[in-house]
Amino acid sequence: MSSASPPGHWLFGHARLFRRDPLGYATILARTCGDRVPLRFLTRRALLISHPQGIGEVLVGKSRSFRKHFALRLARPALGDGLLISEGSTWTQHRQIVQPAFRKEAIASYAPIMVEHATRLVDHWQDGQTLDVHLQMIDVTARIVTQCLFGTELGAGADEAHAAMAILTESFKSRLDALVHLPLILPTPANRRFRRAMAGIDGVLGRIISQRRQGPPRPDVLSALLQAARPDGTPALDDRAIRDEVATLFLAGHETTANALSWTHWLLARHPDCQARLERELDETLAGRPPSLADLPQLPYCRQVIEESMRLMPPAWIIGREALVPVEIAGALVQRGTTVLMSPWVVHRDRRWFAEPERFLPERWGDGLAERLPDFAYFPFGGGARSCIGAGFARMEMALLLACMASRFRMTLAPGARIEALPTITLRPRWGMPMVLQARSSPVPTIPPPQLRPNAPARLAT
Ligand code: HEM
């Protein structure tokens, strides 16, 4: 693995360049400086690792030498000590409590809920309507995660939760960008907005938790959290811990999936040949009826579209760890305290693993590519013990939702739509995703039309 440090500012190091254009800068660094790029963010040492082998060592082989990185810990005011951030025995114990809700059989039982919510959504859509598809995806995925994991309708809490989410994302981004982090307790306008947003989310989730406390237990993750007990019979989780896990599952369980679906619609709109092939597959398999879990094996192209979308627009575009001890990674020493950054956005665009990496080619996944790739050449859900607990949930949800939506509507970008990726903790469309809906009553052409010319900023060209 090669290693070279790019020139940086004498005081800020590489912080300003990284902050200005994280996706572009990380990509250029990996291409020009190699698989192992030492960086400095003010006083913080960092290392960008872009080779699957080194990434595997950090996430799996030597994972005990690392903890979650500082940027993720900045999300602690929102996520508390939930699964995404917690470490050590808290993480082990809580993951064991939550894990059964993500077993194969449990996930299979969520499929009808997912289809019902997607059908409800699409039933409201109208031919010729222009709407922000990203907001629609946020809404439907929030409702789905709430019902699947907490056994209740998000209902009227949805608007409150969505407004709060937007503020939380914005607040996280500015805290990430700030070189000095003012304590959230200071009454700055941004901090007040943040606290109001948190109160909004906590209000919605608090209502869900207290309703369950008053009713009978159910076979879902919320009851598992409430009922978890120590060997002496006392509750294993206090109120704060329950709130943190519920907030983490709610936030991590819908924002990423919503982003992935929004980017998928965008990519399909830019590639009418892929859109047409998907529609043909859906028409042949479903013939207009809603999909079910049993249909997914007959919808390989639909699943390939999703994998290819997560390759190019990975919702978790960067994963970070902090070295707890000096540790050798790919033959070189990483000092204690160093932040190791690993970017699916960068690695998924590496031509050593993907031919024509910038092109959206769902069919590339058709001939066993996933099995041929080295581990961690494709890692949208991370890896190792801290990999995404919701990967199976998300993959099924995305396939079912895409099948529901693309069976009934085709989407094109609204005229003048400004599409830009905003890389914060996730990769979301900065200005939303305004699209025009076209009801699919007409038969799908059998000869695919030619590829669209790229019409978005260079780094989003696919
Ligand atoms: C396309 C959708 C999704 C993507 C791309 C995604 C990605 C990821 C990634 C990369 C991680 C690891 C982060 C790290 O190593 O620091 C992660 C962790 C996590 N994800 Fe997801 N995720 C998705 C959907 C979901 C869903 C649907 C849920 C829950 C319903 C979920 C819950 C979690 C939780 C709780 C963790 C922390 C796991 C732990 O450390 O034990 N995610 N996710």
Short mmCIF file of C-alpha atoms and ligand atoms in Angstrom, two decimals:
data_model
loop_
_atom_site.label_atom_id
_atom_site.label_comp_id
_atom_site.label_asym_id
_atom_site.label_seq_id
_atom_site.Cartn_x
_atom_site.Cartn_y
_atom_site.Cartn_z
CA MET A 1 0.00 0.00 0.00
CA SER A 2 1.52 3.31 -1.04
CA SER A 3 1.55 6.27 1.34
CA ALA A 4 2.11 9.97 0.69
CA SER A 5 0.87 13.13 2.41
CA PRO A 6 -0.53 15.94 0.24
CA PRO A 7 0.44 19.55 0.96
CA GLY A 8 -1.76 21.16 3.62
CA HIS A 9 -2.25 24.51 5.36
CA TRP A 10 0.37 25.22 8.07
CA LEU A 11 -2.34 25.66 10.73
CA PHE A 12 -5.48 23.89 9.53
CA GLY A 13 -3.68 21.06 7.81
CA HIS A 14 -6.14 19.44 5.39
CA ALA A 15 -9.31 20.41 7.28
CA ARG A 16 -10.42 23.23 5.02
CA LEU A 17 -9.94 21.30 1.78
CA PHE A 18 -11.73 18.29 3.22
CA ARG A 19 -14.56 20.45 4.50
CA ARG A 20 -14.99 22.34 1.22
CA ASP A 21 -15.53 19.26 -0.97
CA PRO A 22 -15.26 16.04 1.05
CA LEU A 23 -16.26 13.71 -1.80
CA GLY A 24 -14.05 15.27 -4.44
CA TYR A 25 -11.07 15.79 -2.14
CA ALA A 26 -11.14 12.25 -0.71
CA THR A 27 -11.36 10.83 -4.25
CA ILE A 28 -8.47 12.92 -5.53
CA LEU A 29 -6.37 12.09 -2.48
CA ALA A 30 -6.83 8.36 -3.02
CA ARG A 31 -6.10 8.62 -6.75
CA THR A 32 -3.03 10.82 -6.45
CA CYS A 33 -1.51 9.94 -3.08
CA GLY A 34 -2.36 6.26 -2.82
CA ASP A 35 -4.19 3.80 -0.62
CA ARG A 36 -2.90 5.25 2.61
CA VAL A 37 -2.95 9.04 2.89
CA PRO A 38 -1.80 10.70 6.13
CA LEU A 39 -3.79 13.87 6.86
CA ARG A 40 -4.07 16.47 9.60
CA PHE A 41 -7.23 18.25 10.71
CA LEU A 42 -5.85 21.10 12.85
CA THR A 43 -4.18 19.04 15.62
CA ARG A 44 -5.93 15.77 14.84
CA ARG A 45 -3.99 13.12 12.92
CA ALA A 46 -6.01 11.25 10.32
CA LEU A 47 -5.37 8.57 7.75
CA LEU A 48 -7.45 7.87 4.64
CA ILE A 49 -7.29 4.16 3.82
CA SER A 50 -8.63 3.16 0.44
CA HIS A 51 -7.46 -0.41 -0.06
CA PRO A 52 -9.87 -3.24 0.82
CA GLN A 53 -7.17 -5.13 2.69
CA GLY A 54 -6.36 -2.26 5.03
CA ILE A 55 -10.08 -1.55 5.52
CA GLY A 56 -10.63 -5.19 6.47
CA GLU A 57 -7.87 -4.97 9.05
CA VAL A 58 -9.45 -1.90 10.66
CA LEU A 59 -13.05 -3.15 10.61
CA VAL A 60 -12.44 -6.84 11.27
CA GLY A 61 -8.91 -8.18 11.90
CA LYS A 62 -7.72 -5.50 14.31
CA SER A 63 -11.05 -3.91 15.20
CA ARG A 64 -10.31 -4.20 18.93
CA SER A 65 -7.59 -1.57 18.52
CA PHE A 66 -10.18 1.00 17.43
CA ARG A 67 -13.24 2.84 18.62
CA LYS A 68 -15.75 4.99 16.75
CA HIS A 69 -14.26 8.29 15.51
CA PHE A 70 -14.80 11.81 16.82
CA ALA A 71 -17.21 12.91 14.08
CA LEU A 72 -19.68 10.17 14.92
CA ARG A 73 -19.34 11.00 18.57
CA LEU A 74 -20.50 14.53 17.66
CA ALA A 75 -23.89 12.91 17.04
CA ARG A 76 -24.06 11.87 20.71
CA PRO A 77 -26.39 14.72 21.69
CA ALA A 78 -28.97 13.21 19.31
CA LEU A 79 -28.23 9.50 19.46
CA GLY A 80 -27.00 9.29 23.05
CA ASP A 81 -25.27 6.03 23.88
CA GLY A 82 -27.28 4.05 21.30
CA LEU A 83 -25.89 1.19 19.22
CA LEU A 84 -24.27 3.36 16.58
CA ILE A 85 -22.00 5.13 19.06
CA SER A 86 -21.74 3.00 22.22
CA GLU A 87 -18.70 0.86 22.95
CA GLY A 88 -17.66 -2.04 25.16
CA SER A 89 -20.09 -3.91 27.38
CA THR A 90 -22.95 -1.43 26.80
CA TRP A 91 -22.75 -2.06 23.06
CA THR A 92 -22.43 -5.88 23.46
CA GLN A 93 -25.39 -6.11 25.83
CA HIS A 94 -27.66 -3.79 23.82
CA ARG A 95 -26.80 -5.40 20.49
CA GLN A 96 -27.82 -8.80 21.94
CA ILE A 97 -31.16 -7.36 23.04
CA VAL A 98 -31.88 -5.76 19.66
CA GLN A 99 -30.46 -8.48 17.40
CA PRO A 100 -33.51 -10.83 17.37
CA ALA A 101 -35.57 -8.13 15.62
CA PHE A 102 -33.14 -8.38 12.70
CA ARG A 103 -33.07 -12.15 12.29
CA LYS A 104 -34.19 -13.50 8.92
CA GLU A 105 -37.62 -14.66 10.14
CA ALA A 106 -38.30 -11.36 11.91
CA ILE A 107 -37.32 -9.38 8.83
CA ALA A 108 -39.56 -11.54 6.65
CA SER A 109 -42.53 -10.62 8.85
CA TYR A 110 -41.93 -6.91 8.08
CA ALA A 111 -42.41 -7.35 4.31
CA PRO A 112 -46.22 -6.91 4.29
CA ILE A 113 -45.90 -3.76 6.44
CA MET A 114 -43.38 -2.32 4.00
CA VAL A 115 -45.57 -3.08 1.00
CA GLU A 116 -48.64 -1.65 2.69
CA HIS A 117 -46.91 1.66 3.45
CA ALA A 118 -45.43 1.86 -0.05
CA THR A 119 -48.83 1.14 -1.62
CA ARG A 120 -50.49 3.79 0.53
CA LEU A 121 -47.86 6.29 -0.59
CA VAL A 122 -48.17 5.48 -4.28
CA ASP A 123 -51.98 5.55 -4.06
CA HIS A 124 -51.68 9.26 -3.25
CA TRP A 125 -49.46 10.05 -6.21
CA GLN A 126 -50.98 11.53 -9.34
CA ASP A 127 -49.99 11.51 -12.96
CA GLY A 128 -48.13 14.72 -13.87
CA GLN A 129 -47.57 15.73 -10.25
CA THR A 130 -44.24 17.29 -9.27
CA LEU A 131 -43.04 16.50 -5.79
CA ASP A 132 -39.92 16.25 -3.68
CA VAL A 133 -39.29 12.54 -3.90
CA HIS A 134 -36.71 12.73 -1.13
CA LEU A 135 -39.31 13.97 1.36
CA GLN A 136 -41.60 11.17 0.24
CA MET A 137 -38.86 8.61 0.85
CA ILE A 138 -38.07 10.07 4.29
CA ASP A 139 -41.73 9.92 5.20
CA VAL A 140 -42.40 6.36 4.06
CA THR A 141 -39.20 4.90 5.54
CA ALA A 142 -39.83 6.64 8.89
CA ARG A 143 -43.35 5.19 9.01
CA ILE A 144 -42.04 1.74 8.10
CA VAL A 145 -39.27 1.59 10.69
CA THR A 146 -41.64 2.84 13.39
CA GLN A 147 -44.25 0.22 12.64
CA CYS A 148 -41.85 -2.69 12.06
CA LEU A 149 -39.66 -2.11 15.11
CA PHE A 150 -41.94 -0.29 17.54
CA GLY A 151 -45.27 -1.80 16.50
CA THR A 152 -47.13 1.47 16.08
CA GLU A 153 -48.07 4.05 13.45
CA LEU A 154 -45.90 7.16 13.35
CA GLY A 155 -49.13 9.00 12.52
CA ALA A 156 -49.23 12.69 13.23
CA GLY A 157 -45.71 12.57 14.69
CA ALA A 158 -44.30 12.21 11.18
CA ASP A 159 -44.21 15.92 10.30
CA GLU A 160 -42.64 16.80 13.63
CA ALA A 161 -40.03 14.06 13.20
CA HIS A 162 -39.17 15.15 9.64
CA ALA A 163 -38.79 18.82 10.55
CA ALA A 164 -36.59 17.85 13.47
CA MET A 165 -34.48 15.56 11.27
CA ALA A 166 -33.70 18.38 8.85
CA ILE A 167 -32.49 20.57 11.72
CA LEU A 168 -30.45 17.76 13.24
CA THR A 169 -28.70 17.11 9.93
CA GLU A 170 -27.94 20.79 9.47
CA SER A 171 -26.71 21.07 13.05
CA PHE A 172 -24.51 18.00 12.70
CA LYS A 173 -22.98 19.42 9.54
CA SER A 174 -22.14 22.74 11.17
CA ARG A 175 -20.70 21.03 14.24
CA LEU A 176 -18.60 18.86 11.94
CA ASP A 177 -17.43 21.91 9.99
CA ALA A 178 -16.68 24.01 13.06
CA LEU A 179 -13.07 23.90 14.17
CA VAL A 180 -14.13 24.79 17.72
CA HIS A 181 -17.15 23.06 19.18
CA LEU A 182 -19.15 25.32 21.47
CA PRO A 183 -21.03 23.34 24.09
CA LEU A 184 -24.64 22.73 23.07
CA ILE A 185 -25.74 24.20 26.38
CA LEU A 186 -24.82 27.75 25.19
CA PRO A 187 -27.98 29.57 24.04
CA THR A 188 -26.78 30.32 20.47
CA PRO A 189 -29.55 30.38 17.81
CA ALA A 190 -28.18 27.17 16.29
CA ASN A 191 -28.10 25.42 19.66
CA ARG A 192 -31.63 26.55 20.44
CA ARG A 193 -32.81 25.17 17.09
CA PHE A 194 -30.99 21.92 17.83
CA ARG A 195 -32.55 21.57 21.27
CA ARG A 196 -36.02 22.30 19.88
CA ALA A 197 -35.50 19.65 17.19
CA MET A 198 -34.34 17.11 19.74
CA ALA A 199 -37.32 17.90 21.94
CA GLY A 200 -39.55 17.29 18.88
CA ILE A 201 -38.05 13.85 18.18
CA ASP A 202 -38.00 12.95 21.87
CA GLY A 203 -41.64 13.96 22.15
CA VAL A 204 -42.66 11.66 19.30
CA LEU A 205 -40.53 8.73 20.48
CA GLY A 206 -41.41 9.33 24.15
CA ARG A 207 -45.11 8.99 23.31
CA ILE A 208 -44.43 5.70 21.55
CA ILE A 209 -42.43 4.35 24.50
CA SER A 210 -44.95 5.40 27.15
CA GLN A 211 -47.91 3.96 25.19
CA ARG A 212 -46.13 0.62 25.10
CA ARG A 213 -45.31 0.74 28.80
CA GLN A 214 -49.02 1.09 29.49
CA GLY A 215 -50.10 -1.68 27.10
CA PRO A 216 -49.27 -5.36 26.79
CA PRO A 217 -45.81 -6.37 25.45
CA ARG A 218 -45.52 -7.29 21.78
CA PRO A 219 -42.97 -9.38 19.91
CA ASP A 220 -40.89 -6.43 18.72
CA VAL A 221 -37.73 -4.55 19.52
CA LEU A 222 -39.46 -1.99 21.73
CA SER A 223 -40.81 -4.63 24.09
CA ALA A 224 -37.43 -6.39 24.00
CA LEU A 225 -35.78 -3.17 25.21
CA LEU A 226 -38.42 -2.54 27.87
CA GLN A 227 -38.42 -6.09 29.17
CA ALA A 228 -34.68 -6.82 29.11
CA ALA A 229 -33.71 -7.86 32.62
CA ARG A 230 -30.53 -8.55 34.56
CA PRO A 231 -30.07 -12.01 36.14
CA ASP A 232 -31.54 -10.61 39.40
CA GLY A 233 -34.71 -9.54 37.57
CA THR A 234 -34.10 -5.77 37.66
CA PRO A 235 -34.46 -3.88 34.34
CA ALA A 236 -31.29 -4.07 32.23
CA LEU A 237 -31.92 -0.68 30.58
CA ASP A 238 -32.89 2.57 32.27
CA ASP A 239 -35.17 5.14 30.61
CA ARG A 240 -32.27 7.01 29.07
CA ALA A 241 -30.79 3.84 27.52
CA ILE A 242 -34.19 2.88 26.08
CA ARG A 243 -34.64 6.36 24.60
CA ASP A 244 -31.14 6.25 23.07
CA GLU A 245 -31.71 2.87 21.39
CA VAL A 246 -35.14 3.87 20.10
CA ALA A 247 -33.79 7.18 18.76
CA THR A 248 -30.82 5.42 17.12
CA LEU A 249 -32.98 2.76 15.46
CA PHE A 250 -35.46 5.38 14.31
CA LEU A 251 -32.84 7.75 12.87
CA ALA A 252 -30.38 5.17 11.51
CA GLY A 253 -33.27 3.03 10.31
CA HIS A 254 -34.86 5.51 7.93
CA GLU A 255 -32.53 8.31 6.88
CA THR A 256 -30.00 6.04 5.13
CA THR A 257 -32.65 3.96 3.36
CA ALA A 258 -34.48 7.12 2.26
CA ASN A 259 -31.25 8.51 0.80
CA ALA A 260 -30.52 5.27 -1.03
CA LEU A 261 -34.00 5.25 -2.57
CA SER A 262 -33.84 8.92 -3.55
CA TRP A 263 -30.51 8.41 -5.30
CA THR A 264 -31.89 5.30 -6.98
CA HIS A 265 -34.80 7.29 -8.46
CA TRP A 266 -32.36 9.94 -9.64
CA LEU A 267 -30.07 7.40 -11.28
CA LEU A 268 -32.98 5.64 -12.98
CA ALA A 269 -34.33 8.95 -14.26
CA ARG A 270 -30.93 9.60 -15.85
CA HIS A 271 -30.76 6.14 -17.38
CA PRO A 272 -34.02 5.40 -19.21
CA ASP A 273 -32.60 2.14 -20.59
CA CYS A 274 -32.17 0.83 -17.04
CA GLN A 275 -35.57 2.21 -16.09
CA ALA A 276 -37.17 0.37 -19.04
CA ARG A 277 -35.43 -2.89 -18.17
CA LEU A 278 -36.60 -2.61 -14.58
CA GLU A 279 -40.16 -1.90 -15.69
CA ARG A 280 -40.12 -4.92 -17.99
CA GLU A 281 -38.99 -7.17 -15.17
CA LEU A 282 -41.65 -5.77 -12.83
CA ASP A 283 -44.40 -6.11 -15.44
CA GLU A 284 -43.44 -9.70 -16.25
CA THR A 285 -43.20 -10.78 -12.63
CA LEU A 286 -45.89 -8.75 -10.93
CA ALA A 287 -48.27 -7.91 -13.79
CA GLY A 288 -49.49 -4.86 -11.89
CA ARG A 289 -50.01 -6.41 -8.45
CA PRO A 290 -48.01 -5.26 -5.40
CA PRO A 291 -44.82 -7.23 -4.71
CA SER A 292 -44.30 -9.64 -1.83
CA LEU A 293 -41.20 -11.12 -0.25
CA ALA A 294 -41.69 -14.28 -2.34
CA ASP A 295 -41.33 -12.19 -5.53
CA LEU A 296 -37.86 -10.85 -4.73
CA PRO A 297 -35.91 -13.84 -6.11
CA GLN A 298 -37.73 -13.22 -9.42
CA LEU A 299 -36.68 -9.56 -9.41
CA PRO A 300 -32.88 -9.81 -9.83
CA TYR A 301 -32.58 -6.62 -11.86
CA CYS A 302 -34.48 -4.65 -9.23
CA ARG A 303 -31.94 -5.82 -6.62
CA GLN A 304 -29.03 -5.08 -8.95
CA VAL A 305 -30.30 -1.52 -9.44
CA ILE A 306 -30.20 -1.04 -5.68
CA GLU A 307 -26.68 -2.47 -5.27
CA GLU A 308 -25.41 -0.31 -8.12
CA SER A 309 -27.10 2.74 -6.66
CA MET A 310 -25.42 2.11 -3.28
CA ARG A 311 -22.11 1.60 -5.09
CA LEU A 312 -22.22 5.04 -6.68
CA MET A 313 -24.15 6.93 -4.02
CA PRO A 314 -23.38 5.07 -0.78
CA PRO A 315 -25.65 6.55 1.93
CA ALA A 316 -22.89 5.99 4.52
CA TRP A 317 -20.24 7.61 2.33
CA ILE A 318 -17.52 7.52 4.99
CA ILE A 319 -16.79 5.28 7.96
CA GLY A 320 -14.33 6.28 10.65
CA ARG A 321 -12.46 4.79 13.57
CA GLU A 322 -9.97 6.12 16.11
CA ALA A 323 -6.90 4.08 17.07
CA LEU A 324 -6.93 3.29 20.80
CA VAL A 325 -3.35 1.97 20.72
CA PRO A 326 -0.47 2.06 18.23
CA VAL A 327 -1.44 -0.54 15.62
CA GLU A 328 0.03 -1.85 12.38
CA ILE A 329 -2.32 -1.55 9.42
CA ALA A 330 -1.24 -2.86 6.03
CA GLY A 331 2.34 -3.03 7.18
CA ALA A 332 2.66 0.50 8.57
CA LEU A 333 2.20 1.87 12.06
CA VAL A 334 -0.91 3.90 12.89
CA GLN A 335 -0.33 6.01 15.98
CA ARG A 336 -2.67 6.04 18.94
CA GLY A 337 -5.39 8.71 18.56
CA THR A 338 -5.26 8.70 14.75
CA THR A 339 -8.63 8.91 13.01
CA VAL A 340 -8.80 6.31 10.26
CA LEU A 341 -11.20 7.21 7.46
CA MET A 342 -12.53 4.66 4.98
CA SER A 343 -14.84 5.87 2.24
CA PRO A 344 -17.21 3.59 0.32
CA TRP A 345 -17.66 6.57 -2.08
CA VAL A 346 -13.93 6.41 -2.93
CA VAL A 347 -13.41 2.64 -2.92
CA HIS A 348 -16.57 1.95 -4.93
CA ARG A 349 -15.14 4.17 -7.69
CA ASP A 350 -11.82 2.36 -7.90
CA ARG A 351 -11.20 0.83 -11.33
CA ARG A 352 -9.11 -1.94 -9.79
CA TRP A 353 -12.41 -3.42 -8.60
CA PHE A 354 -15.04 -1.93 -10.90
CA ALA A 355 -14.74 -1.54 -14.67
CA GLU A 356 -15.97 1.87 -15.88
CA PRO A 357 -16.52 2.83 -12.24
CA GLU A 358 -18.33 6.12 -12.91
CA ARG A 359 -21.04 4.45 -15.03
CA PHE A 360 -24.37 3.32 -13.62
CA LEU A 361 -24.48 -0.29 -14.82
CA PRO A 362 -26.79 -2.41 -12.65
CA GLU A 363 -26.11 -5.41 -14.88
CA ARG A 364 -22.51 -5.52 -13.64
CA TRP A 365 -23.91 -7.30 -10.55
CA GLY A 366 -25.56 -9.97 -12.71
CA ASP A 367 -22.73 -12.45 -13.15
CA GLY A 368 -21.48 -13.08 -9.65
CA LEU A 369 -19.47 -9.87 -9.27
CA ALA A 370 -20.26 -9.73 -5.54
CA GLU A 371 -18.56 -13.10 -5.01
CA ARG A 372 -15.50 -12.17 -7.11
CA LEU A 373 -14.80 -8.84 -5.41
CA PRO A 374 -12.24 -8.76 -2.61
CA ASP A 375 -13.82 -8.21 0.82
CA PHE A 376 -14.36 -4.49 1.44
CA ALA A 377 -14.13 -3.42 -2.21
CA TYR A 378 -17.89 -2.92 -1.76
CA PHE A 379 -19.04 -2.11 1.77
CA PRO A 380 -22.15 0.09 1.88
CA PHE A 381 -23.09 -1.42 5.24
CA GLY A 382 -19.60 -1.33 6.79
CA GLY A 383 -18.18 -4.56 8.13
CA GLY A 384 -17.13 -6.66 11.09
CA ALA A 385 -18.86 -6.67 14.46
CA ARG A 386 -19.99 -3.05 14.02
CA SER A 387 -21.53 -3.59 10.59
CA CYS A 388 -25.06 -2.38 9.99
CA ILE A 389 -27.59 -4.35 12.01
CA GLY A 390 -30.27 -3.27 9.54
CA ALA A 391 -28.59 -4.39 6.28
CA GLY A 392 -31.06 -7.21 5.59
CA PHE A 393 -33.99 -5.02 6.63
CA ALA A 394 -32.82 -2.21 4.36
CA ARG A 395 -32.10 -4.40 1.32
CA MET A 396 -35.55 -5.99 1.50
CA GLU A 397 -37.26 -2.66 2.12
CA MET A 398 -35.53 -0.95 -0.78
CA ALA A 399 -36.35 -3.77 -3.22
CA LEU A 400 -40.01 -3.91 -2.17
CA LEU A 401 -40.45 -0.14 -2.24
CA LEU A 402 -38.70 0.27 -5.56
CA ALA A 403 -40.83 -2.53 -7.04
CA CYS A 404 -44.03 -0.88 -5.74
CA MET A 405 -43.12 2.57 -6.99
CA ALA A 406 -41.55 1.70 -10.35
CA SER A 407 -44.45 -0.63 -11.24
CA ARG A 408 -46.87 2.25 -11.11
CA PHE A 409 -44.88 5.43 -11.80
CA ARG A 410 -41.94 6.57 -13.85
CA MET A 411 -40.07 9.60 -12.53
CA THR A 412 -38.21 12.30 -14.40
CA LEU A 413 -36.23 15.14 -12.88
CA ALA A 414 -38.31 18.30 -12.58
CA PRO A 415 -37.18 21.04 -15.01
CA GLY A 416 -34.51 23.20 -13.39
CA ALA A 417 -34.04 20.77 -10.50
CA ARG A 418 -30.74 21.33 -8.73
CA ILE A 419 -29.31 18.02 -7.57
CA GLU A 420 -26.27 18.05 -5.35
CA ALA A 421 -24.96 15.53 -2.85
CA LEU A 422 -24.55 16.79 0.71
CA PRO A 423 -22.06 14.60 2.53
CA THR A 424 -22.62 14.82 6.27
CA ILE A 425 -23.01 11.71 8.40
CA THR A 426 -24.97 10.35 5.42
CA LEU A 427 -25.11 11.33 1.76
CA ARG A 428 -28.35 13.16 1.14
CA PRO A 429 -29.58 15.34 -1.72
CA ARG A 430 -28.84 18.87 -0.49
CA TRP A 431 -31.81 20.52 -2.22
CA GLY A 432 -34.15 17.55 -2.15
CA MET A 433 -35.14 15.58 -5.25
CA PRO A 434 -37.92 17.35 -7.20
CA MET A 435 -39.33 14.95 -9.76
CA VAL A 436 -42.30 14.71 -12.10
CA LEU A 437 -44.43 11.59 -11.79
CA GLN A 438 -45.75 9.82 -14.84
CA ALA A 439 -48.35 7.12 -14.26
CA ARG A 440 -47.38 3.96 -16.10
CA SER A 441 -50.42 3.13 -18.11
CA SER A 442 -48.64 2.93 -21.45
CA PRO A 443 -46.75 -0.24 -22.41
CA VAL A 444 -43.03 -0.20 -21.83
CA PRO A 445 -40.90 0.03 -25.01
CA THR A 446 -39.12 -3.23 -25.80
CA ILE A 447 -36.11 -1.53 -27.44
CA PRO A 448 -34.22 0.43 -24.79
CA PRO A 449 -33.73 4.10 -25.71
CA PRO A 450 -30.13 5.40 -25.90
CA GLN A 451 -28.32 6.59 -22.76
CA LEU A 452 -28.97 10.09 -21.47
CA ARG A 453 -26.18 12.60 -21.62
CA PRO A 454 -24.83 13.48 -18.17
CA ASN A 455 -26.57 16.67 -17.02
CA ALA A 456 -25.46 17.04 -13.41
CA PRO A 457 -22.27 18.31 -11.76
CA ALA A 458 -19.21 16.41 -12.91
CA ARG A 459 -18.72 14.46 -9.75
CA LEU A 460 -22.28 13.14 -9.88
CA ALA A 461 -22.00 12.14 -13.55
CA THR A 462 -22.74 8.44 -13.94
C1 HEM B 1 -29.40 1.69 2.90
C2 HEM B 1 -29.58 1.67 4.18
C3 HEM B 1 -28.48 1.63 5.22
C4 HEM B 1 -27.15 1.86 5.09
C5 HEM B 1 -26.37 2.21 3.84
C6 HEM B 1 -26.55 1.68 6.40
C7 HEM B 1 -25.20 1.79 6.67
C8 HEM B 1 -24.63 1.53 7.90
C9 HEM B 1 -23.22 1.49 8.16
C10 HEM B 1 -22.12 1.73 7.13
C11 HEM B 1 -23.05 1.20 9.48
C12 HEM B 1 -21.71 1.01 10.19
C13 HEM B 1 -21.18 2.32 10.70
C14 HEM B 1 -19.77 2.16 11.27
O1 HEM B 1 -19.11 1.16 11.05
O2 HEM B 1 -19.34 3.12 11.93
C15 HEM B 1 -24.35 1.08 10.06
C16 HEM B 1 -24.61 0.80 11.38
C17 HEM B 1 -25.86 0.71 11.92
N1 HEM B 1 -27.06 0.74 11.25
FE1 HEM B 1 -27.31 0.95 9.28
N2 HEM B 1 -27.55 1.38 7.28
C18 HEM B 1 -28.74 1.31 6.62
C19 HEM B 1 -29.97 0.97 7.13
C20 HEM B 1 -30.22 0.71 8.44
C21 HEM B 1 -31.50 0.30 8.97
C22 HEM B 1 -32.76 0.06 8.13
C23 HEM B 1 -31.34 0.18 10.33
C24 HEM B 1 -32.35 -0.19 11.37
C25 HEM B 1 -33.59 -0.50 11.14
C26 HEM B 1 -29.97 0.51 10.63
C27 HEM B 1 -29.43 0.55 11.90
C28 HEM B 1 -28.07 0.61 12.16
C29 HEM B 1 -27.51 0.50 13.50
C30 HEM B 1 -28.29 0.35 14.80
C31 HEM B 1 -26.12 0.54 13.35
C32 HEM B 1 -25.08 0.42 14.45
C33 HEM B 1 -24.74 -1.07 14.57
C34 HEM B 1 -23.74 -1.40 15.66
O3 HEM B 1 -22.70 -0.74 15.77
O4 HEM B 1 -24.00 -2.36 16.38
N3 HEM B 1 -29.33 0.80 9.46
N4 HEM B 1 -25.31 1.27 9.07
#
